[in-house]
PDB file of C-alpha atoms in Angstrom:
ATOM      1  CA  MET W   1     110.179  91.892 154.417  1.00  0.00           C
ATOM      2  CA  LYS W   2     107.244  92.371 152.130  1.00  0.00           C
ATOM      3  CA  ALA W   3     107.709  96.009 152.404  1.00  0.00           C
ATOM      4  CA  TYR W   4     111.143  95.980 151.240  1.00  0.00           C
ATOM      5  CA  LEU W   5     110.751  93.709 148.251  1.00  0.00           C
ATOM      6  CA  LEU W   6     107.813  95.741 147.182  1.00  0.00           C
ATOM      7  CA  SER W   7     109.892  99.027 147.653  1.00  0.00           C
ATOM      8  CA  LEU W   8     112.635  97.218 145.595  1.00  0.00           C
ATOM      9  CA  GLY W   9     110.194  96.499 142.997  1.00  0.00           C
ATOM     10  CA  ALA W  10     108.721  99.928 142.901  1.00  0.00           C
ATOM     11  CA  GLY W  11     112.567 101.622 142.730  1.00  0.00           C
ATOM     12  CA  LEU W  12     113.080  98.863 139.837  1.00  0.00           C
ATOM     13  CA  LEU W  13     109.980 100.305 137.976  1.00  0.00           C
ATOM     14  CA  VAL W  14     111.014 103.912 138.267  1.00  0.00           C
ATOM     15  CA  GLY W  15     114.314 103.284 137.203  1.00  0.00           C
ATOM     16  CA  VAL W  16     112.852 101.754 134.145  1.00  0.00           C
ATOM     17  CA  VAL W  17     110.662 104.581 133.515  1.00  0.00           C
ATOM     18  CA  TYR W  18     113.611 106.995 133.997  1.00  0.00           C
ATOM     19  CA  SER W  19     115.693 104.919 131.525  1.00  0.00           C
ATOM     20  CA  VAL W  20     112.534 105.069 128.879  1.00  0.00           C
ATOM     21  CA  ILE W  21     112.229 108.880 129.456  1.00  0.00           C
ATOM     22  CA  GLY W  22     116.073 109.886 129.115  1.00  0.00           C
ATOM     23  CA  VAL W  23     116.585 110.886 133.008  1.00  0.00           C
ATOM     24  CA  ARG W  24     119.536 110.201 134.706  1.00  0.00           C
ATOM     25  CA  SER W  25     119.174 109.215 138.371  1.00  0.00           C
ATOM     26  CA  PRO W  26     119.668 111.274 140.417  1.00  0.00           C
ATOM     27  CA  ALA W  27     116.854 113.189 138.985  1.00  0.00           C
ATOM     28  CA  PRO W  28     116.970 116.823 138.712  1.00  0.00           C
ATOM     29  CA  PRO W  29     115.432 118.537 141.264  1.00  0.00           C
ATOM     30  CA  THR W  30     112.303 119.661 139.243  1.00  0.00           C
ATOM     31  CA  ILE W  31     111.794 116.107 138.184  1.00  0.00           C
ATOM     32  CA  ALA W  32     112.215 114.495 141.259  1.00  0.00           C
ATOM     33  CA  LEU W  33     109.690 116.877 143.227  1.00  0.00           C
ATOM     34  CA  ILE W  34     106.997 116.035 140.798  1.00  0.00           C
ATOM     35  CA  GLY W  35     107.549 112.341 140.969  1.00  0.00           C
ATOM     36  CA  LEU W  36     106.911 113.001 144.592  1.00  0.00           C
ATOM     37  CA  LEU W  37     104.118 114.564 143.867  1.00  0.00           C
ATOM     38  CA  GLY W  38     102.902 111.816 141.924  1.00  0.00           C
ATOM     39  CA  ILE W  39     103.706 109.452 144.793  1.00  0.00           C
ATOM     40  CA  LEU W  40     101.780 111.667 147.036  1.00  0.00           C
ATOM     41  CA  LEU W  41      98.750 111.519 144.637  1.00  0.00           C
ATOM     42  CA  GLY W  42      98.998 108.202 143.649  1.00  0.00           C
ATOM     43  CA  GLU W  43      98.536 106.732 147.571  1.00  0.00           C
ATOM     44  CA  GLN W  44      95.239 108.745 147.485  1.00  0.00           C
ATOM     45  CA  ILE W  45      93.844 106.471 144.311  1.00  0.00           C
ATOM     46  CA  VAL W  46      92.987 103.295 146.341  1.00  0.00           C
ATOM     47  CA  PRO W  47      90.906 104.912 149.173  1.00  0.00           C
ATOM     48  CA  VAL W  48      89.536 106.915 146.746  1.00  0.00           C
ATOM     49  CA  ALA W  49      88.472 104.011 144.567  1.00  0.00           C
ATOM     50  CA  LYS W  50      87.557 101.891 147.720  1.00  0.00           C
ATOM     51  CA  ARG W  51      84.729 104.899 149.013  1.00  0.00           C
ATOM     52  CA  LEU W  52      83.689 105.217 145.258  1.00  0.00           C
ATOM     53  CA  ILE W  53      82.725 101.779 144.911  1.00  0.00           C
ATOM     54  CA  ALA W  54      81.023 101.409 148.542  1.00  0.00           C
ATOM     55  CA  GLY W  55      78.992 104.628 147.384  1.00  0.00           C
ATOM     56  CA  HIS W  56      80.382 107.063 149.980  1.00  0.00           C
ATOM     57  CA  ASP W  57      80.874 110.741 149.706  1.00  0.00           C
ATOM     58  CA  VAL W  58      84.560 111.287 147.825  1.00  0.00           C
ATOM     59  CA  ALA W  59      84.206 115.154 147.610  1.00  0.00           C
ATOM     60  CA  GLY W  60      84.211 115.464 151.035  1.00  0.00           C
ATOM     61  CA  PHE W  61      87.050 112.629 151.662  1.00  0.00           C
ATOM     62  CA  VAL W  62      88.953 114.541 149.190  1.00  0.00           C
ATOM     63  CA  ARG W  63      89.047 117.783 150.797  1.00  0.00           C
ATOM     64  CA  THR W  64      89.499 116.653 154.064  1.00  0.00           C
ATOM     65  CA  SER W  65      91.693 113.018 154.436  1.00  0.00           C
ATOM     66  CA  CYS W  66      93.108 113.424 151.154  1.00  0.00           C
ATOM     67  CA  ALA W  67      94.286 117.004 151.152  1.00  0.00           C
ATOM     68  CA  ALA W  68      95.489 116.615 154.857  1.00  0.00           C
ATOM     69  CA  HIS W  69      97.735 113.884 153.397  1.00  0.00           C
ATOM     70  CA  VAL W  70      98.977 115.480 150.277  1.00  0.00           C
ATOM     71  CA  LEU W  71      99.361 119.072 151.956  1.00  0.00           C
ATOM     72  CA  GLY W  72     100.801 118.064 155.409  1.00  0.00           C
ATOM     73  CA  PRO W  73      99.689 120.397 157.953  1.00  0.00           C
ATOM     74  CA  LEU W  74      99.386 124.055 156.512  1.00  0.00           C
ATOM     75  CA  PRO W  75     100.957 127.287 158.296  1.00  0.00           C
ATOM     76  CA  GLY W  76      99.020 129.251 160.883  1.00  0.00           C
ATOM     77  CA  GLY W  77      95.698 127.268 159.911  1.00  0.00           C
ATOM     78  CA  GLU W  78      93.393 124.843 161.568  1.00  0.00           C
ATOM     79  CA  PRO W  79      94.150 121.096 160.629  1.00  0.00           C
ATOM     80  CA  THR W  80      91.803 120.054 158.086  1.00  0.00           C
ATOM     81  CA  VAL W  81      91.047 116.655 159.685  1.00  0.00           C
ATOM     82  CA  SER W  82      90.565 116.308 163.511  1.00  0.00           C
ATOM     83  CA  ARG W  83      92.857 114.207 165.416  1.00  0.00           C
ATOM     84  CA  THR W  84      89.722 111.707 166.455  1.00  0.00           C
ATOM     85  CA  SER W  85      88.944 110.930 162.747  1.00  0.00           C
ATOM     86  CA  GLY W  86      92.643 110.149 161.647  1.00  0.00           C
ATOM     87  CA  VAL W  87      94.469 111.431 158.803  1.00  0.00           C
ATOM     88  CA  GLY W  88      94.475 109.636 155.555  1.00  0.00           C
ATOM     89  CA  ARG W  89      91.812 106.670 156.802  1.00  0.00           C
ATOM     90  CA  PRO W  90      88.215 106.564 155.738  1.00  0.00           C
ATOM     91  CA  ALA W  91      85.838 108.147 157.839  1.00  0.00           C
ATOM     92  CA  ARG W  92      83.548 105.075 159.389  1.00  0.00           C
ATOM     93  CA  SER W  93      79.829 105.483 157.926  1.00  0.00           C
ATOM     94  CA  ASP W  94      78.713 106.485 160.782  1.00  0.00           C
ATOM     95  CA  GLU W  95      81.074 109.426 161.033  1.00  0.00           C
ATOM     96  CA  PRO W  96      80.458 112.770 159.602  1.00  0.00           C
ATOM     97  CA  SER W  97      82.518 113.678 156.393  1.00  0.00           C
TER      98      SER W  97
END
């Protein structure tokens, strides 16, 4: 239930922002895609901040886990993060970054 209420709150906030900047909903495709990119990047702020506070390597984490989450699987390429370390999860301190 908490996730639904948080989702509703986020939707209300986006609606207010759209109203302030004068965009009607549903947003034009370009604005909607930029908004989705902002969501993907915004999801990475908390894990990166946690790693910064803990004093772990942030650059390696951004190149691997964050990139894999934001970009998804790249066509014809190797996965950027191994299946064993998990995508979107900070590596443990004993795992190589």
